[in-house]
Amino acid sequence: MQFGVNNSNQLSTVLGFDSERIAIKNDSSIVKTKCQKVEDEEKRAKDNLCPDLLGEDDEMTYTDSSTFLKGTQSANPHNDYCQHFVDTGQRPQNFIRDVGLNDRFEEYPKLKELIRLKDELISRTATPPMYLKCDLRKYDLNQLQSKFDVILIDPPLEEYQRTNGVNNVEFWPWEDVMKLKIEDVAAPRSFIFLWCGSSEGLDLGRQCLRKWGFRRCEDICWIKTNVHRKDSKHTKNLESKAIFQRTKEHCLMGIKGTVRRSTDGDFIHANIDIDLIITEEFDYGSLQKPDEIYHIIEHFCLGRRRLNVFGRDDIIRPGWLSIGPALTNSNFNANTYSNYFSDQNGHLTGCIERIETLRPKSPPPKANKQTKSSSVIRPSGHYLRKSQRP
């Protein structure tokens, strides 16, 4: 040949077309690769069709969520607790660590000692358990002849029939709950804790607090786990008319009067507990609430006059007066109960030096930054700022 080459490849090199030939060859490979990918995707799409769209011979059974995982960069994607719930029925909150009272303070020895000392003091100063079977719609709470530092209310709401399958009690509408004369037995400086479910009760519960003369200052949330469930793959506690199934309940906390964290250490100890309760949900059809709510109340408020409205036999507790129609017996005597607090400051548990040393306290005020304000305390340590008029 004129160019002194023996084949077409050498000719392309001499003419400068070598790079173009390589590009064309690569483009052909890319096209083939894309075609292969399209064929693979079509095959996977066919394999993942809903069983209802396949023939009897092609029916598939999904055993995990791997078919539906998208965007993962490896065969071991990051934890997806929501998808794990879909696959197994295990709720995401099941995997929160150190939620039990016995485990929570293992890494905090001073707080653990504080809790132990507080529990011992509460046990020593608790009054014998008292209870009164009565119809709360007709009973005059003034007959108790006492004012209470802490009031816990757990009404049998209609919501519990929808969500927990409760059907063996008389349910109370919120209108009747609001008619209770709680304001007649609340001390001038007192706290209230109202279980209100997880739906309409959040707003109606706030209305009750306002009607009774309390200001809402905290929302304690009970997160329900199902680690030890013994029934089907998913819990029975499902609300048929709800799109999303609730796995929590709320306990609204209200305050009456003015309580300052910095000056009222004889009545409250803040920052000891948190405003979350994470425990296993109770059996289907149960009205039971976690005992931890009592620990939160007793650790926070040092008042000994404690009233449990809508009490039941299974929650009769030392240091508390329980009243309600679900009780099977009565041992309440107004004079005997009042005598428990006849001494000066007898309505308070008091405190010991070691507890005072260990408990969290407000930082001392700075001399150059004193403000005219008061702190409304929450058990979790947060507080609302209430301005004072000059």
XYZ file of C-alpha atoms in Angstrom:
390
model
C 0.000 0.000 0.000
C 1.037 3.634 -0.548
C 1.201 4.418 3.157
C 3.404 1.449 3.925
C 0.824 -0.328 6.089
C -0.293 -3.926 5.956
C -3.848 -3.773 7.397
C -6.740 -1.461 8.253
C -5.773 -1.070 11.881
C -2.360 0.329 10.941
C -4.039 2.593 8.387
C -6.358 4.009 11.063
C -3.339 4.760 13.213
C -1.562 6.609 10.374
C -4.681 8.632 9.512
C -5.393 9.483 13.168
C -8.688 7.574 13.356
C -7.533 5.133 16.046
C -9.246 6.985 18.917
C -12.490 7.148 16.968
C -12.461 3.378 16.400
C -11.934 2.802 20.122
C -14.820 5.148 20.966
C -17.129 3.347 18.542
C -16.140 0.022 20.045
C -16.811 1.314 23.571
C -20.174 2.730 22.537
C -21.159 -0.655 21.215
C -20.212 -2.236 24.543
C -22.226 0.389 26.427
C -25.284 -0.253 24.275
C -24.997 -3.985 24.867
C -24.603 -3.406 28.626
C -27.671 -1.150 28.742
C -29.716 -3.663 26.824
C -28.641 -6.377 29.231
C -29.609 -4.182 32.209
C -33.040 -3.521 30.711
C -33.571 -7.237 30.211
C -32.475 -7.934 33.808
C -34.808 -5.247 35.193
C -37.732 -6.608 33.183
C -37.004 -10.070 34.516
C -36.825 -8.800 38.129
C -40.062 -6.845 37.676
C -41.781 -9.984 36.461
C -40.388 -11.962 39.391
C -41.637 -9.344 41.889
C -45.187 -9.159 40.592
C -47.950 -9.524 43.150
C -48.953 -13.188 43.429
C -52.484 -12.241 42.375
C -51.133 -11.181 38.951
C -49.200 -14.393 38.377
C -50.330 -17.826 37.400
C -50.652 -20.586 39.934
C -47.277 -21.989 38.907
C -45.567 -18.583 39.307
C -46.948 -17.643 42.753
C -44.326 -16.218 45.152
C -44.190 -15.922 48.925
C -42.284 -12.999 50.451
C -40.389 -13.924 53.605
C -38.593 -10.615 54.247
C -38.299 -7.050 52.961
C -35.221 -7.527 50.750
C -37.383 -7.415 47.605
C -38.593 -3.931 48.462
C -35.312 -2.354 49.594
C -34.283 0.470 47.277
C -31.259 2.715 47.219
C -29.083 0.496 49.385
C -25.408 0.373 48.550
C -24.691 -3.043 50.008
C -26.277 -6.343 50.889
C -26.471 -5.150 54.540
C -28.438 -1.881 54.598
C -28.594 0.383 57.642
C -31.074 -0.376 60.421
C -34.642 0.394 59.406
C -36.795 -0.075 62.500
C -39.976 0.874 60.663
C -39.440 -1.786 58.020
C -38.469 -4.239 60.760
C -41.840 -3.537 62.383
C -43.600 -4.315 59.087
C -41.682 -7.583 58.795
C -41.832 -8.800 62.394
C -44.330 -6.715 64.377
C -41.531 -5.603 66.745
C -41.984 -1.905 67.515
C -39.033 0.482 67.103
C -39.150 1.432 70.801
C -38.364 -2.178 71.704
C -34.711 -1.463 70.935
C -34.212 1.538 73.241
C -31.628 0.585 75.837
C -31.651 0.937 79.640
C -35.304 1.906 80.004
C -36.051 -0.080 83.172
C -35.838 1.463 86.624
C -33.170 -1.056 87.619
C -30.940 -0.377 84.594
C -31.404 3.315 83.961
C -28.821 4.618 86.432
C -26.199 1.861 86.267
C -23.674 4.268 84.767
C -24.615 7.094 87.169
C -23.800 5.911 90.716
C -24.760 9.181 92.412
C -28.193 9.250 90.792
C -28.629 5.580 91.649
C -27.857 6.316 95.300
C -30.217 9.299 95.230
C -33.081 7.160 93.922
C -32.433 4.519 96.587
C -32.424 7.098 99.392
C -35.571 8.761 98.048
C -37.394 5.424 97.894
C -36.381 4.625 101.485
C -37.599 8.037 102.696
C -40.896 7.705 100.820
C -41.432 4.243 102.294
C -40.772 5.466 105.866
C -43.091 8.459 105.608
C -45.936 6.817 103.663
C -49.321 6.604 105.346
C -51.097 3.224 105.459
C -53.057 2.623 102.248
C -56.650 3.823 102.411
C -59.455 3.290 99.942
C -63.098 4.267 99.556
C -65.651 2.658 97.246
C -67.979 5.396 96.017
C -69.956 6.620 93.022
C -67.885 9.562 91.836
C -70.855 11.028 89.968
C -72.730 11.472 93.247
C -70.055 11.569 95.949
C -69.165 14.978 97.386
C -65.373 15.150 97.494
C -65.580 17.646 100.363
C -66.526 14.711 102.597
C -62.887 13.625 102.425
C -62.176 16.594 104.740
C -58.676 17.027 103.351
C -56.746 19.037 100.824
C -54.303 17.095 98.675
C -50.812 17.918 97.452
C -50.957 15.423 94.571
C -54.009 14.175 92.663
C -53.775 11.350 90.120
C -56.788 10.752 87.859
C -57.135 7.721 85.579
C -60.677 7.809 84.141
C -62.044 4.783 82.211
C -62.240 6.516 78.846
C -64.247 5.282 75.882
C -61.012 5.402 73.888
C -59.754 2.375 75.817
C -62.588 0.305 74.380
C -61.454 1.155 70.844
C -57.735 0.705 71.431
C -57.342 -1.787 74.311
C -60.517 -3.837 74.005
C -61.746 -2.839 77.481
C -65.421 -3.765 77.843
C -66.048 -4.701 81.475
C -66.325 -1.208 82.988
C -68.611 1.790 82.751
C -66.910 4.343 80.538
C -66.805 8.023 81.404
C -67.273 10.692 78.719
C -65.042 13.726 79.094
C -68.050 15.886 79.946
C -68.583 13.861 83.128
C -64.884 13.884 83.989
C -64.896 17.657 83.758
C -67.803 17.842 86.233
C -65.702 16.348 89.037
C -65.103 18.949 91.764
C -61.359 18.423 91.884
C -60.812 22.084 92.718
C -62.549 21.522 96.076
C -59.873 19.105 97.327
C -56.739 20.575 95.720
C -54.358 22.323 98.104
C -53.347 25.920 97.275
C -49.966 24.560 96.216
C -50.536 21.241 94.453
C -50.023 19.125 91.346
C -52.385 17.037 89.239
C -51.654 14.132 86.886
C -54.393 13.200 84.392
C -54.235 10.155 82.117
C -55.931 11.239 78.889
C -55.222 8.579 76.249
C -53.706 9.586 72.939
C -56.404 11.205 70.802
C -59.158 13.692 71.676
C -58.236 13.480 75.355
C -55.149 15.635 74.845
C -57.285 18.715 74.177
C -60.163 17.793 76.480
C -57.731 16.981 79.281
C -56.289 20.483 79.049
C -59.790 21.885 79.357
C -60.283 19.834 82.519
C -57.084 21.213 84.027
C -58.180 24.785 83.347
C -61.631 24.135 84.794
C -60.090 22.727 87.989
C -57.732 25.682 88.410
C -54.488 24.078 87.185
C -51.994 25.174 84.553
C -50.569 22.489 82.303
C -46.798 22.335 82.764
C -45.757 18.908 81.475
C -46.812 15.979 79.307
C -45.551 12.608 80.526
C -45.625 10.095 77.690
C -45.926 6.326 78.098
C -44.305 4.542 75.134
C -45.584 0.961 74.891
C -43.272 -1.850 73.827
C -44.296 -5.343 72.721
C -41.105 -7.316 73.325
C -42.850 -10.114 75.205
C -46.035 -10.347 73.166
C -47.594 -13.816 73.218
C -50.314 -13.390 70.619
C -50.164 -13.055 66.842
C -47.465 -11.406 64.756
C -48.996 -7.988 65.306
C -50.654 -6.779 68.482
C -54.406 -7.072 68.943
C -54.566 -3.504 70.273
C -55.612 -1.995 66.954
C -58.114 0.797 66.456
C -60.304 -0.164 63.513
C -61.134 3.378 62.365
C -57.612 4.794 62.636
C -55.096 5.010 59.799
C -52.138 5.053 62.182
C -52.106 2.806 65.241
C -51.058 4.553 68.435
C -48.524 2.915 70.718
C -48.410 5.598 73.406
C -50.539 7.330 76.015
C -50.248 10.727 77.641
C -50.463 11.854 81.245
C -50.946 15.603 81.519
C -49.392 17.305 84.523
C -50.814 20.514 85.962
C -49.683 22.909 88.673
C -51.739 25.059 91.026
C -50.185 28.010 92.806
C -46.597 29.158 92.429
C -43.690 26.796 92.980
C -40.096 27.899 92.470
C -37.384 25.348 91.937
C -34.781 27.546 93.616
C -36.718 28.290 96.823
C -39.300 25.519 97.298
C -36.952 22.600 97.852
C -39.102 21.502 100.783
C -41.957 20.709 98.369
C -40.373 19.630 95.079
C -37.200 17.921 93.878
C -36.852 18.402 90.115
C -34.511 16.792 87.575
C -34.613 13.330 89.169
C -36.789 11.503 86.628
C -37.511 11.953 82.939
C -40.867 12.631 81.283
C -40.912 9.324 79.364
C -42.097 5.916 80.527
C -41.042 3.043 78.265
C -42.545 -0.260 79.388
C -44.307 -3.299 77.970
C -47.961 -2.841 77.095
C -50.386 -4.726 79.308
C -52.698 -7.540 78.284
C -55.484 -6.898 75.832
C -58.520 -5.585 77.718
C -56.543 -4.118 80.640
C -56.859 -0.604 82.073
C -53.587 -0.919 83.959
C -50.964 1.844 83.820
C -47.236 1.515 84.554
C -46.186 1.779 88.205
C -43.430 4.154 87.172
C -45.905 7.043 87.195
C -46.050 6.681 90.982
C -42.256 6.800 91.221
C -42.167 9.974 89.130
C -44.798 11.636 91.316
C -43.310 10.572 94.654
C -39.744 11.482 93.672
C -40.849 14.892 92.430
C -43.384 16.131 94.991
C -42.608 15.846 98.707
C -46.255 16.245 99.704
C -47.663 13.232 101.579
C -51.346 13.869 100.895
C -51.883 11.903 97.701
C -55.279 11.156 96.129
C -55.901 8.533 93.442
C -59.225 9.126 91.660
C -60.739 6.115 89.849
C -58.673 3.782 92.003
C -58.855 0.006 91.635
C -57.954 -2.916 93.867
C -54.774 -3.634 91.911
C -53.348 -0.144 92.473
C -53.997 0.323 96.195
C -50.689 1.725 97.398
C -49.111 2.912 100.698
C -49.099 6.679 100.929
C -52.198 7.049 98.748
C -55.931 7.407 99.301
C -57.765 5.632 96.467
C -61.405 6.366 95.678
C -63.730 5.167 92.933
C -66.518 2.771 91.951
C -64.163 -0.048 90.879
C -62.946 -0.704 94.434
C -64.506 -3.675 96.196
C -64.144 -2.456 99.793
C -63.546 0.613 101.962
C -61.397 1.404 104.991
C -61.310 5.202 104.787
C -61.908 7.267 107.907
C -61.680 11.034 107.508
C -60.497 11.746 111.069
C -57.856 9.025 111.034
C -56.550 10.203 107.700
C -56.351 13.836 108.820
C -54.436 12.866 111.972
C -51.593 11.506 109.853
C -50.723 15.110 108.953
C -51.560 16.904 112.211
C -47.959 17.816 113.091
C -46.358 20.996 111.839
C -45.336 20.390 108.230
C -46.725 16.890 108.688
C -47.949 16.913 105.102
C -44.318 16.854 103.863
C -41.932 13.911 103.702
C -38.980 16.025 104.733
C -35.450 15.441 103.501
C -32.116 14.122 104.743
C -28.740 15.753 104.292
C -27.424 13.167 101.844
C -30.436 13.567 99.534
C -30.034 17.329 99.651
C -26.395 16.937 98.645
C -27.064 14.538 95.769
C -30.215 15.974 94.228
C -29.920 18.277 91.181
C -30.451 21.938 92.009
C -30.879 25.196 90.195
C -27.634 27.073 89.567
C -27.190 30.007 91.963
C -28.395 33.319 90.484
C -25.747 35.688 89.185
C -25.503 38.908 91.160
C -25.573 41.162 88.097
C -28.353 39.295 86.264
C -31.247 39.084 88.711
C -34.620 39.106 86.978
C -38.155 39.424 88.240
C -39.465 36.014 87.287
C -40.510 32.726 88.781
C -39.926 29.199 87.568
C -42.835 26.808 87.218
C -41.295 23.404 87.697
C -41.668 20.215 85.734
C -40.488 16.845 87.059
C -38.085 16.440 84.145
C -36.308 19.644 85.138
C -37.669 21.899 82.389
C -39.567 24.925 83.571
C -41.863 27.644 82.352
C -40.978 31.275 82.891
C -43.764 33.330 84.473
C -43.167 37.081 84.572
C -44.105 39.021 87.683
C -45.676 42.414 87.465
C -44.039 45.151 89.571
